[in-house]
């Protein structure tokens, strides 16, 4: 049987899961894997970047051990970028001039940080928060005791703020949305989180639009100017205001993009070309990109199942439920946390003395659990998440109070 070649463009977390699934499911060696990655190292846990500022090493974050990287069925090409695709010839061209033929091609190019195009965004002292090298640069530039500004109050921004705080800096967070973590939690949870991190010395500026980044006499960043005229002193600025899918190869390859970017794929993660797939943050599955690790893993499993001929089903969609610990504050959001379902009823339990905020969202019948938010104490999260879509076995008060 002829050995077929799978080329994977990108080697992030979704690509790592794809490689893992392919190697585990193909002991006969029907597929040869060629993985082309821009970074100088194999795939690592990007979600845990902040741990590098607390003493962890890049090796601690590695997702692929020697048993994977040394597998003879796998060829890794670090520090290399796919620059072109010839679908008719079924080849990819790399920035080092090499041309690789493929039987199947998977785009796993991930995303790039979004940097607001304001004056001064590229001054010395401005950083993004995406790679090991980014974290190394931030660590080298950090000055204990000095103020820093993080642009972005989502998960990544709060991780960055926590990292700066661990380096001895005094971070502030600037967020355009009315509250922190606006995609995952409700206004009450966002208020609770802002108050909690404020007690740790991290000041929060929500509903604030970035105006410009200003330089001092030495040409380095020394302040962030908000659109309302407020000036925040800053010896260092970190942009963590979201990402954009890396889909620049779509147009030249004649492949469609989603309305908001990303390689347009169906529920099986297939482009219009039956030999070309996309997974992870660069994939617009049925038009929608997903910026979390878990959906990327499911996409990788879906593609591996097709290539290996196993019974894997289509991408089941993304579950945005998450339990997190941000700057020491436990948070969780699940299901319809924002009560968007028509007729939804919200039940809120808040105890400031105990340091807890909890909300469940019920359907119009007052019994069926649709979602919720937990802050401070997330011990009820596993139970409540498992009950989502089902009738509650007890009253919301019984499920949310510490006694339960």
mmCIF file of C-alpha atoms in Angstrom:
data_model
loop_
_atom_site.group_PDB
_atom_site.id
_atom_site.type_symbol
_atom_site.label_atom_id
_atom_site.label_comp_id
_atom_site.label_asym_id
_atom_site.label_seq_id
_atom_site.Cartn_x
_atom_site.Cartn_y
_atom_site.Cartn_z
ATOM 1 C CA UNK A 1 0.000 0.000 0.000
ATOM 2 C CA UNK A 2 1.377 3.423 -0.970
ATOM 3 C CA UNK A 3 2.245 5.690 1.944
ATOM 4 C CA UNK A 4 0.312 8.933 1.675
ATOM 5 C CA UNK A 5 1.568 12.324 2.824
ATOM 6 C CA UNK A 6 -0.300 14.650 5.158
ATOM 7 C CA UNK A 7 1.080 18.196 5.310
ATOM 8 C CA UNK A 8 0.095 20.271 8.333
ATOM 9 C CA UNK A 9 0.660 24.024 8.000
ATOM 10 C CA UNK A 10 1.206 25.235 11.567
ATOM 11 C CA UNK A 11 2.171 23.474 14.769
ATOM 12 C CA UNK A 12 0.093 24.848 17.594
ATOM 13 C CA UNK A 13 -2.241 23.112 20.005
ATOM 14 C CA UNK A 14 -4.801 21.927 17.431
ATOM 15 C CA UNK A 15 -2.046 20.612 15.151
ATOM 16 C CA UNK A 16 -0.473 18.782 18.087
ATOM 17 C CA UNK A 17 -3.753 16.972 18.766
ATOM 18 C CA UNK A 18 -4.067 16.103 15.063
ATOM 19 C CA UNK A 19 -0.542 14.632 15.035
ATOM 20 C CA UNK A 20 -1.266 12.687 18.217
ATOM 21 C CA UNK A 21 -4.491 11.240 16.785
ATOM 22 C CA UNK A 22 -2.863 10.338 13.459
ATOM 23 C CA UNK A 23 0.113 8.561 15.012
ATOM 24 C CA UNK A 24 -2.017 6.689 17.545
ATOM 25 C CA UNK A 25 -4.547 5.584 14.936
ATOM 26 C CA UNK A 26 -2.096 4.565 12.205
ATOM 27 C CA UNK A 27 0.317 1.933 13.548
ATOM 28 C CA UNK A 28 0.713 0.525 10.026
ATOM 29 C CA UNK A 29 2.252 3.779 8.818
ATOM 30 C CA UNK A 30 -0.225 4.445 6.031
ATOM 31 C CA UNK A 31 0.408 8.173 6.453
ATOM 32 C CA UNK A 32 3.613 10.185 6.521
ATOM 33 C CA UNK A 33 3.202 13.473 8.422
ATOM 34 C CA UNK A 34 5.085 16.647 7.521
ATOM 35 C CA UNK A 35 4.436 19.451 10.007
ATOM 36 C CA UNK A 36 5.602 22.971 9.109
ATOM 37 C CA UNK A 37 5.723 25.386 12.046
ATOM 38 C CA UNK A 38 6.942 28.979 12.323
ATOM 39 C CA UNK A 39 8.121 28.797 15.916
ATOM 40 C CA UNK A 40 11.518 27.356 16.859
ATOM 41 C CA UNK A 41 10.019 24.613 19.040
ATOM 42 C CA UNK A 42 7.419 21.886 18.945
ATOM 43 C CA UNK A 43 3.839 22.572 20.019
ATOM 44 C CA UNK A 44 3.253 23.763 23.586
ATOM 45 C CA UNK A 45 0.390 24.689 25.882
ATOM 46 C CA UNK A 46 -0.250 28.299 24.906
ATOM 47 C CA UNK A 47 -2.992 28.582 27.535
ATOM 48 C CA UNK A 48 -0.333 28.188 30.248
ATOM 49 C CA UNK A 49 1.979 30.947 28.993
ATOM 50 C CA UNK A 50 1.714 32.890 32.242
ATOM 51 C CA UNK A 51 3.341 30.018 34.123
ATOM 52 C CA UNK A 52 6.588 30.966 32.361
ATOM 53 C CA UNK A 53 6.614 34.148 34.420
ATOM 54 C CA UNK A 54 6.285 32.099 37.584
ATOM 55 C CA UNK A 55 9.276 29.856 37.001
ATOM 56 C CA UNK A 56 8.057 27.267 34.515
ATOM 57 C CA UNK A 57 10.186 26.490 31.459
ATOM 58 C CA UNK A 58 9.110 26.045 27.821
ATOM 59 C CA UNK A 59 9.824 22.338 28.247
ATOM 60 C CA UNK A 60 7.218 22.208 31.019
ATOM 61 C CA UNK A 61 4.615 23.411 28.511
ATOM 62 C CA UNK A 62 5.553 20.996 25.724
ATOM 63 C CA UNK A 63 2.654 18.995 24.288
ATOM 64 C CA UNK A 64 4.773 16.473 22.400
ATOM 65 C CA UNK A 65 7.404 14.341 24.089
ATOM 66 C CA UNK A 66 10.355 12.562 22.457
ATOM 67 C CA UNK A 67 8.153 9.582 21.633
ATOM 68 C CA UNK A 68 6.262 11.870 19.247
ATOM 69 C CA UNK A 69 8.949 14.196 17.909
ATOM 70 C CA UNK A 70 11.306 11.273 17.213
ATOM 71 C CA UNK A 71 8.652 9.101 15.533
ATOM 72 C CA UNK A 72 9.920 8.079 12.062
ATOM 73 C CA UNK A 73 6.453 8.681 10.602
ATOM 74 C CA UNK A 74 6.697 12.375 11.529
ATOM 75 C CA UNK A 75 8.872 15.073 9.952
ATOM 76 C CA UNK A 76 8.938 18.368 11.853
ATOM 77 C CA UNK A 77 10.055 21.562 10.134
ATOM 78 C CA UNK A 78 10.406 24.312 12.773
ATOM 79 C CA UNK A 79 11.236 27.921 11.894
ATOM 80 C CA UNK A 80 9.521 27.376 8.540
ATOM 81 C CA UNK A 81 6.407 28.925 7.009
ATOM 82 C CA UNK A 82 4.135 27.706 4.234
ATOM 83 C CA UNK A 83 3.995 30.585 1.756
ATOM 84 C CA UNK A 84 2.020 29.108 -1.129
ATOM 85 C CA UNK A 85 -0.335 26.314 -2.117
ATOM 86 C CA UNK A 86 -0.798 24.776 -5.573
ATOM 87 C CA UNK A 87 -3.998 22.781 -5.304
ATOM 88 C CA UNK A 88 -3.810 21.503 -8.870
ATOM 89 C CA UNK A 89 -0.342 20.032 -8.328
ATOM 90 C CA UNK A 90 -1.101 19.232 -4.665
ATOM 91 C CA UNK A 91 2.030 20.926 -3.364
ATOM 92 C CA UNK A 92 2.934 23.562 -0.804
ATOM 93 C CA UNK A 93 5.889 25.936 -1.034
ATOM 94 C CA UNK A 94 7.806 27.036 2.059
ATOM 95 C CA UNK A 95 9.766 30.191 2.777
ATOM 96 C CA UNK A 96 13.027 28.229 2.544
ATOM 97 C CA UNK A 97 12.228 27.344 -1.058
ATOM 98 C CA UNK A 98 11.264 23.720 -0.493
ATOM 99 C CA UNK A 99 8.237 22.248 -2.237
ATOM 100 C CA UNK A 100 6.307 19.456 -0.518
ATOM 101 C CA UNK A 101 3.714 17.266 -2.190
ATOM 102 C CA UNK A 102 0.626 16.213 -0.294
ATOM 103 C CA UNK A 103 -2.282 13.820 -0.451
ATOM 104 C CA UNK A 104 -4.055 15.827 2.231
ATOM 105 C CA UNK A 105 -3.363 19.319 3.571
ATOM 106 C CA UNK A 106 -4.516 20.711 6.907
ATOM 107 C CA UNK A 107 -4.281 24.404 7.720
ATOM 108 C CA UNK A 108 -3.583 24.837 11.434
ATOM 109 C CA UNK A 109 -2.080 28.306 11.176
ATOM 110 C CA UNK A 110 -3.845 29.624 14.268
ATOM 111 C CA UNK A 111 -4.283 33.342 14.753
ATOM 112 C CA UNK A 112 -2.326 36.536 15.266
ATOM 113 C CA UNK A 113 -2.800 39.025 18.096
ATOM 114 C CA UNK A 114 -4.971 42.012 17.305
ATOM 115 C CA UNK A 115 -3.175 45.290 17.983
ATOM 116 C CA UNK A 116 -5.437 48.367 17.826
ATOM 117 C CA UNK A 117 -4.078 50.618 15.053
ATOM 118 C CA UNK A 118 -3.616 53.660 17.290
ATOM 119 C CA UNK A 119 -0.694 56.069 17.251
ATOM 120 C CA UNK A 120 2.265 54.643 19.145
ATOM 121 C CA UNK A 121 1.164 51.014 19.081
ATOM 122 C CA UNK A 122 4.592 49.971 17.802
ATOM 123 C CA UNK A 123 6.735 51.992 20.217
ATOM 124 C CA UNK A 124 9.587 50.290 22.089
ATOM 125 C CA UNK A 125 8.047 48.848 25.235
ATOM 126 C CA UNK A 126 4.877 47.615 23.485
ATOM 127 C CA UNK A 127 4.351 43.856 23.343
ATOM 128 C CA UNK A 128 1.824 41.213 22.383
ATOM 129 C CA UNK A 129 1.146 38.094 24.464
ATOM 130 C CA UNK A 130 1.109 35.065 22.228
ATOM 131 C CA UNK A 131 4.363 33.061 22.174
ATOM 132 C CA UNK A 132 7.199 31.948 24.422
ATOM 133 C CA UNK A 133 9.350 34.621 22.786
ATOM 134 C CA UNK A 134 6.752 37.289 23.628
ATOM 135 C CA UNK A 135 6.852 36.286 27.285
ATOM 136 C CA UNK A 136 10.659 36.285 27.291
ATOM 137 C CA UNK A 137 10.652 39.823 25.871
ATOM 138 C CA UNK A 138 8.134 41.024 28.466
ATOM 139 C CA UNK A 139 10.171 39.523 31.290
ATOM 140 C CA UNK A 140 13.323 41.231 30.011
ATOM 141 C CA UNK A 141 11.563 44.629 29.819
ATOM 142 C CA UNK A 142 9.694 44.441 33.134
ATOM 143 C CA UNK A 143 10.720 46.915 35.836
ATOM 144 C CA UNK A 144 9.513 46.007 39.347
ATOM 145 C CA UNK A 145 7.537 48.768 40.980
ATOM 146 C CA UNK A 146 6.695 50.534 37.722
ATOM 147 C CA UNK A 147 3.196 50.790 36.215
ATOM 148 C CA UNK A 148 2.151 48.735 33.197
ATOM 149 C CA UNK A 149 -0.991 48.690 31.069
ATOM 150 C CA UNK A 150 -2.678 45.640 29.585
ATOM 151 C CA UNK A 151 -5.062 46.397 26.716
ATOM 152 C CA UNK A 152 -7.773 43.744 26.873
ATOM 153 C CA UNK A 153 -9.862 42.453 29.773
ATOM 154 C CA UNK A 154 -10.596 38.966 28.530
ATOM 155 C CA UNK A 155 -8.929 35.735 29.581
ATOM 156 C CA UNK A 156 -5.627 36.504 27.864
ATOM 157 C CA UNK A 157 -5.485 40.065 29.190
ATOM 158 C CA UNK A 158 -6.072 38.986 32.767
ATOM 159 C CA UNK A 159 -3.439 36.273 32.409
ATOM 160 C CA UNK A 160 -1.017 38.937 31.176
ATOM 161 C CA UNK A 161 -1.910 41.219 34.088
ATOM 162 C CA UNK A 162 -1.290 38.394 36.508
ATOM 163 C CA UNK A 163 2.066 37.742 34.888
ATOM 164 C CA UNK A 164 3.112 41.396 35.156
ATOM 165 C CA UNK A 165 2.044 41.454 38.784
ATOM 166 C CA UNK A 166 4.217 38.394 39.447
ATOM 167 C CA UNK A 167 7.133 40.338 37.949
ATOM 168 C CA UNK A 168 6.592 43.091 40.522
ATOM 169 C CA UNK A 169 4.929 45.588 38.189
ATOM 170 C CA UNK A 170 1.719 47.521 38.921
ATOM 171 C CA UNK A 171 -0.649 46.570 36.084
ATOM 172 C CA UNK A 172 -3.825 48.285 34.951
ATOM 173 C CA UNK A 173 -6.315 46.659 32.576
ATOM 174 C CA UNK A 174 -8.088 48.662 29.879
ATOM 175 C CA UNK A 175 -11.183 46.971 28.442
ATOM 176 C CA UNK A 176 -13.593 48.265 25.802
ATOM 177 C CA UNK A 177 -16.530 46.156 27.039
ATOM 178 C CA UNK A 178 -18.597 47.252 30.051
ATOM 179 C CA UNK A 179 -17.125 44.471 32.233
ATOM 180 C CA UNK A 180 -14.272 41.959 32.346
ATOM 181 C CA UNK A 181 -14.563 38.580 30.627
ATOM 182 C CA UNK A 182 -17.666 39.825 28.844
ATOM 183 C CA UNK A 183 -17.826 36.815 26.509
ATOM 184 C CA UNK A 184 -17.879 34.269 29.331
ATOM 185 C CA UNK A 185 -19.606 35.880 32.309
ATOM 186 C CA UNK A 186 -22.392 38.344 33.044
ATOM 187 C CA UNK A 187 -22.199 41.899 34.354
ATOM 188 C CA UNK A 188 -22.514 40.833 37.984
ATOM 189 C CA UNK A 189 -19.703 38.330 37.639
ATOM 190 C CA UNK A 190 -17.593 40.890 35.823
ATOM 191 C CA UNK A 191 -18.132 43.425 38.598
ATOM 192 C CA UNK A 192 -17.203 40.818 41.215
ATOM 193 C CA UNK A 193 -14.033 39.946 39.295
ATOM 194 C CA UNK A 194 -13.006 43.596 38.904
ATOM 195 C CA UNK A 195 -13.434 44.206 42.637
ATOM 196 C CA UNK A 196 -11.490 41.062 43.495
ATOM 197 C CA UNK A 197 -8.504 41.827 41.262
ATOM 198 C CA UNK A 198 -8.643 45.453 42.417
ATOM 199 C CA UNK A 199 -7.981 44.251 45.956
ATOM 200 C CA UNK A 200 -4.849 42.598 44.570
ATOM 201 C CA UNK A 201 -3.634 45.912 43.204
ATOM 202 C CA UNK A 202 -4.765 45.487 39.576
ATOM 203 C CA UNK A 203 -6.818 48.534 38.591
ATOM 204 C CA UNK A 204 -9.485 48.030 35.951
ATOM 205 C CA UNK A 205 -10.815 50.546 33.399
ATOM 206 C CA UNK A 206 -13.881 49.115 31.614
ATOM 207 C CA UNK A 207 -15.936 50.849 28.914
ATOM 208 C CA UNK A 208 -12.652 52.502 27.915
ATOM 209 C CA UNK A 209 -11.444 52.931 24.368
ATOM 210 C CA UNK A 210 -7.737 53.207 23.636
ATOM 211 C CA UNK A 211 -6.781 56.562 22.115
ATOM 212 C CA UNK A 212 -3.011 56.438 21.670
ATOM 213 C CA UNK A 213 0.228 55.215 23.173
ATOM 214 C CA UNK A 214 2.653 58.005 24.090
ATOM 215 C CA UNK A 215 6.454 58.074 24.274
ATOM 216 C CA UNK A 216 8.798 59.672 26.770
ATOM 217 C CA UNK A 217 11.980 61.650 26.001
ATOM 218 C CA UNK A 218 13.891 58.399 25.381
ATOM 219 C CA UNK A 219 11.439 57.320 22.671
ATOM 220 C CA UNK A 220 10.031 54.438 24.723
ATOM 221 C CA UNK A 221 6.430 54.114 25.794
ATOM 222 C CA UNK A 222 5.628 56.038 28.970
ATOM 223 C CA UNK A 223 1.835 56.377 28.911
ATOM 224 C CA UNK A 224 -1.439 55.144 27.469
ATOM 225 C CA UNK A 225 -4.008 57.749 26.474
ATOM 226 C CA UNK A 226 -7.684 56.791 26.563
ATOM 227 C CA UNK A 227 -10.250 58.237 24.185
ATOM 228 C CA UNK A 228 -11.841 60.269 26.988
ATOM 229 C CA UNK A 229 -8.545 62.073 27.602
ATOM 230 C CA UNK A 230 -7.420 60.032 30.611
ATOM 231 C CA UNK A 231 -3.665 59.360 30.639
ATOM 232 C CA UNK A 232 -2.300 56.244 32.359
ATOM 233 C CA UNK A 233 1.389 56.072 33.169
ATOM 234 C CA UNK A 234 2.974 52.973 31.646
ATOM 235 C CA UNK A 235 6.550 51.735 31.493
ATOM 236 C CA UNK A 236 5.337 48.760 29.477
ATOM 237 C CA UNK A 237 2.206 48.000 27.420
ATOM 238 C CA UNK A 238 0.867 44.553 26.568
ATOM 239 C CA UNK A 239 -1.777 44.158 23.861
ATOM 240 C CA UNK A 240 -4.092 41.236 24.631
ATOM 241 C CA UNK A 241 -7.241 42.492 22.941
ATOM 242 C CA UNK A 242 -8.169 39.414 20.961
ATOM 243 C CA UNK A 243 -6.887 37.606 17.894
ATOM 244 C CA UNK A 244 -7.525 37.389 14.165
ATOM 245 C CA UNK A 245 -7.376 34.113 12.195
ATOM 246 C CA UNK A 246 -4.269 33.470 10.096
ATOM 247 C CA UNK A 247 -5.983 32.903 6.753
ATOM 248 C CA UNK A 248 -3.727 34.825 4.355
ATOM 249 C CA UNK A 249 -3.163 31.706 2.228
ATOM 250 C CA UNK A 250 -6.882 31.307 1.504
ATOM 251 C CA UNK A 251 -7.151 33.912 -1.281
ATOM 252 C CA UNK A 252 -4.044 32.873 -3.255
ATOM 253 C CA UNK A 253 -5.112 29.229 -2.951
ATOM 254 C CA UNK A 254 -8.612 29.997 -4.239
ATOM 255 C CA UNK A 255 -10.284 29.002 -0.978
ATOM 256 C CA UNK A 256 -13.230 30.810 0.570
ATOM 257 C CA UNK A 257 -13.045 32.692 3.868
ATOM 258 C CA UNK A 258 -15.687 33.079 6.520
ATOM 259 C CA UNK A 259 -17.494 36.387 6.870
ATOM 260 C CA UNK A 260 -15.212 37.330 9.775
ATOM 261 C CA UNK A 261 -12.145 35.600 8.407
ATOM 262 C CA UNK A 262 -10.789 32.087 8.672
ATOM 263 C CA UNK A 263 -10.711 29.237 6.154
ATOM 264 C CA UNK A 264 -14.355 28.449 5.446
ATOM 265 C CA UNK A 265 -15.016 24.770 6.203
ATOM 266 C CA UNK A 266 -18.050 22.567 6.731
ATOM 267 C CA UNK A 267 -18.934 20.589 9.860
ATOM 268 C CA UNK A 268 -16.291 18.022 8.876
ATOM 269 C CA UNK A 269 -13.651 20.792 8.740
ATOM 270 C CA UNK A 270 -13.353 20.397 4.949
ATOM 271 C CA UNK A 271 -12.843 23.267 2.546
ATOM 272 C CA UNK A 272 -14.419 23.172 -0.911
ATOM 273 C CA UNK A 273 -11.352 21.114 -1.912
ATOM 274 C CA UNK A 274 -11.852 17.578 -0.591
ATOM 275 C CA UNK A 275 -8.118 17.235 0.085
ATOM 276 C CA UNK A 276 -7.798 20.438 2.124
ATOM 277 C CA UNK A 277 -8.961 20.931 5.716
ATOM 278 C CA UNK A 278 -8.603 23.551 8.469
ATOM 279 C CA UNK A 279 -8.598 23.163 12.251
ATOM 280 C CA UNK A 280 -8.190 25.414 15.274
ATOM 281 C CA UNK A 281 -8.427 29.191 15.394
ATOM 282 C CA UNK A 282 -7.884 29.611 11.630
ATOM 283 C CA UNK A 283 -10.941 27.486 10.773
ATOM 284 C CA UNK A 284 -14.338 29.107 10.206
ATOM 285 C CA UNK A 285 -16.546 26.059 10.794
ATOM 286 C CA UNK A 286 -19.767 26.713 8.922
ATOM 287 C CA UNK A 287 -18.711 30.353 9.022
ATOM 288 C CA UNK A 288 -17.731 30.653 12.691
ATOM 289 C CA UNK A 289 -14.246 30.782 14.222
ATOM 290 C CA UNK A 290 -13.622 29.423 17.705
ATOM 291 C CA UNK A 291 -10.858 30.934 19.836
ATOM 292 C CA UNK A 292 -10.555 28.284 22.548
ATOM 293 C CA UNK A 293 -8.344 25.205 22.718
ATOM 294 C CA UNK A 294 -11.075 22.606 23.284
ATOM 295 C CA UNK A 295 -12.943 23.249 19.987
ATOM 296 C CA UNK A 296 -9.620 23.001 18.144
ATOM 297 C CA UNK A 297 -9.025 19.588 19.686
ATOM 298 C CA UNK A 298 -12.456 18.404 18.547
ATOM 299 C CA UNK A 299 -11.742 19.654 15.025
ATOM 300 C CA UNK A 300 -8.441 17.778 14.977
ATOM 301 C CA UNK A 301 -10.185 14.578 16.037
ATOM 302 C CA UNK A 302 -12.798 15.059 13.310
ATOM 303 C CA UNK A 303 -10.152 15.408 10.587
ATOM 304 C CA UNK A 304 -8.043 12.518 11.875
ATOM 305 C CA UNK A 305 -11.102 10.295 11.847
ATOM 306 C CA UNK A 306 -11.739 11.042 8.192
ATOM 307 C CA UNK A 307 -8.144 10.518 7.128
ATOM 308 C CA UNK A 308 -7.870 7.252 9.064
ATOM 309 C CA UNK A 309 -11.309 5.987 8.078
ATOM 310 C CA UNK A 310 -12.566 5.640 11.643
ATOM 311 C CA UNK A 311 -16.034 6.424 12.921
ATOM 312 C CA UNK A 312 -15.333 9.975 14.127
ATOM 313 C CA UNK A 313 -18.316 12.262 13.650
ATOM 314 C CA UNK A 314 -18.512 15.880 12.500
ATOM 315 C CA UNK A 315 -17.377 18.774 14.682
ATOM 316 C CA UNK A 316 -20.046 18.915 17.402
ATOM 317 C CA UNK A 317 -19.822 22.651 17.971
ATOM 318 C CA UNK A 318 -18.123 24.584 20.734
ATOM 319 C CA UNK A 319 -18.955 24.433 24.399
ATOM 320 C CA UNK A 320 -17.904 27.795 25.809
ATOM 321 C CA UNK A 321 -18.265 26.555 29.387
ATOM 322 C CA UNK A 322 -15.133 27.145 31.411
ATOM 323 C CA UNK A 323 -13.865 27.045 34.980
ATOM 324 C CA UNK A 324 -10.914 29.373 35.480
ATOM 325 C CA UNK A 325 -8.654 30.776 38.152
ATOM 326 C CA UNK A 326 -7.617 34.334 37.279
ATOM 327 C CA UNK A 327 -5.230 36.162 39.618
ATOM 328 C CA UNK A 328 -6.319 33.746 42.293
ATOM 329 C CA UNK A 329 -10.045 34.371 41.722
ATOM 330 C CA UNK A 330 -12.106 31.330 40.803
ATOM 331 C CA UNK A 331 -14.633 31.934 38.004
ATOM 332 C CA UNK A 332 -16.939 29.762 35.934
ATOM 333 C CA UNK A 333 -19.454 30.372 33.187
ATOM 334 C CA UNK A 334 -21.602 27.808 31.387
ATOM 335 C CA UNK A 335 -24.518 27.562 29.002
ATOM 336 C CA UNK A 336 -26.660 30.658 28.460
ATOM 337 C CA UNK A 337 -24.771 32.730 31.024
ATOM 338 C CA UNK A 338 -26.167 35.991 29.604
ATOM 339 C CA UNK A 339 -29.844 34.899 29.690
ATOM 340 C CA UNK A 340 -30.360 35.453 25.973
ATOM 341 C CA UNK A 341 -33.076 32.800 25.664
ATOM 342 C CA UNK A 342 -36.499 34.473 25.325
ATOM 343 C CA UNK A 343 -38.354 34.321 28.615
ATOM 344 C CA UNK A 344 -35.263 33.290 30.576
ATOM 345 C CA UNK A 345 -35.358 33.872 34.331
ATOM 346 C CA UNK A 346 -32.273 34.750 36.382
ATOM 347 C CA UNK A 347 -31.716 33.751 39.996
ATOM 348 C CA UNK A 348 -28.780 35.514 41.702
ATOM 349 C CA UNK A 349 -27.148 34.744 45.029
ATOM 350 C CA UNK A 350 -24.448 37.162 46.207
ATOM 351 C CA UNK A 351 -22.691 37.230 49.555
ATOM 352 C CA UNK A 352 -20.038 39.939 49.652
ATOM 353 C CA UNK A 353 -18.886 38.961 53.136
ATOM 354 C CA UNK A 354 -18.248 35.391 52.005
ATOM 355 C CA UNK A 355 -16.830 36.591 48.699
ATOM 356 C CA UNK A 356 -19.179 34.675 46.400
ATOM 357 C CA UNK A 357 -21.384 35.534 43.440
ATOM 358 C CA UNK A 358 -23.595 32.964 41.758
ATOM 359 C CA UNK A 359 -26.300 33.084 39.134
ATOM 360 C CA UNK A 360 -28.354 30.442 37.382
ATOM 361 C CA UNK A 361 -30.438 31.084 34.285
ATOM 362 C CA UNK A 362 -33.671 29.127 34.025
ATOM 363 C CA UNK A 363 -36.036 28.654 31.119
ATOM 364 C CA UNK A 364 -39.416 30.354 31.125
ATOM 365 C CA UNK A 365 -40.843 27.321 32.958
ATOM 366 C CA UNK A 366 -38.703 28.284 35.973
ATOM 367 C CA UNK A 367 -37.313 24.753 36.270
ATOM 368 C CA UNK A 368 -35.037 23.959 33.319
ATOM 369 C CA UNK A 369 -31.416 25.065 33.766
ATOM 370 C CA UNK A 370 -30.020 27.034 30.816
ATOM 371 C CA UNK A 371 -26.710 28.299 32.203
ATOM 372 C CA UNK A 372 -25.049 30.331 34.894
ATOM 373 C CA UNK A 373 -22.075 32.152 36.387
ATOM 374 C CA UNK A 374 -20.080 31.362 39.523
ATOM 375 C CA UNK A 375 -17.429 33.563 41.113
ATOM 376 C CA UNK A 376 -15.388 33.120 44.271
ATOM 377 C CA UNK A 377 -16.718 29.632 44.933
ATOM 378 C CA UNK A 378 -17.026 27.341 41.885
ATOM 379 C CA UNK A 379 -17.608 24.071 43.756
ATOM 380 C CA UNK A 380 -21.106 23.781 42.266
ATOM 381 C CA UNK A 381 -19.807 24.050 38.696
ATOM 382 C CA UNK A 382 -19.497 20.322 37.848
ATOM 383 C CA UNK A 383 -22.997 19.602 39.108
ATOM 384 C CA UNK A 384 -24.639 22.597 37.463
ATOM 385 C CA UNK A 385 -22.890 22.080 34.142
ATOM 386 C CA UNK A 386 -24.052 18.454 34.059
ATOM 387 C CA UNK A 387 -27.619 19.615 34.722
ATOM 388 C CA UNK A 388 -27.684 22.179 31.881
ATOM 389 C CA UNK A 389 -30.713 21.554 29.699
ATOM 390 C CA UNK A 390 -32.419 19.493 32.409
ATOM 391 C CA UNK A 391 -34.901 20.196 35.168
ATOM 392 C CA UNK A 392 -33.261 21.166 38.449
ATOM 393 C CA UNK A 393 -33.548 18.527 41.192
ATOM 394 C CA UNK A 394 -33.747 21.250 43.864
ATOM 395 C CA UNK A 395 -34.385 24.955 44.141
ATOM 396 C CA UNK A 396 -31.714 27.344 42.822
ATOM 397 C CA UNK A 397 -31.139 28.604 46.361
ATOM 398 C CA UNK A 398 -30.366 25.092 47.615
ATOM 399 C CA UNK A 399 -27.911 24.486 44.776
ATOM 400 C CA UNK A 400 -26.093 27.796 45.094
ATOM 401 C CA UNK A 401 -25.765 28.425 48.801
ATOM 402 C CA UNK A 402 -22.588 27.165 50.521
ATOM 403 C CA UNK A 403 -24.635 24.726 52.613
ATOM 404 C CA UNK A 404 -25.346 22.681 49.469
#
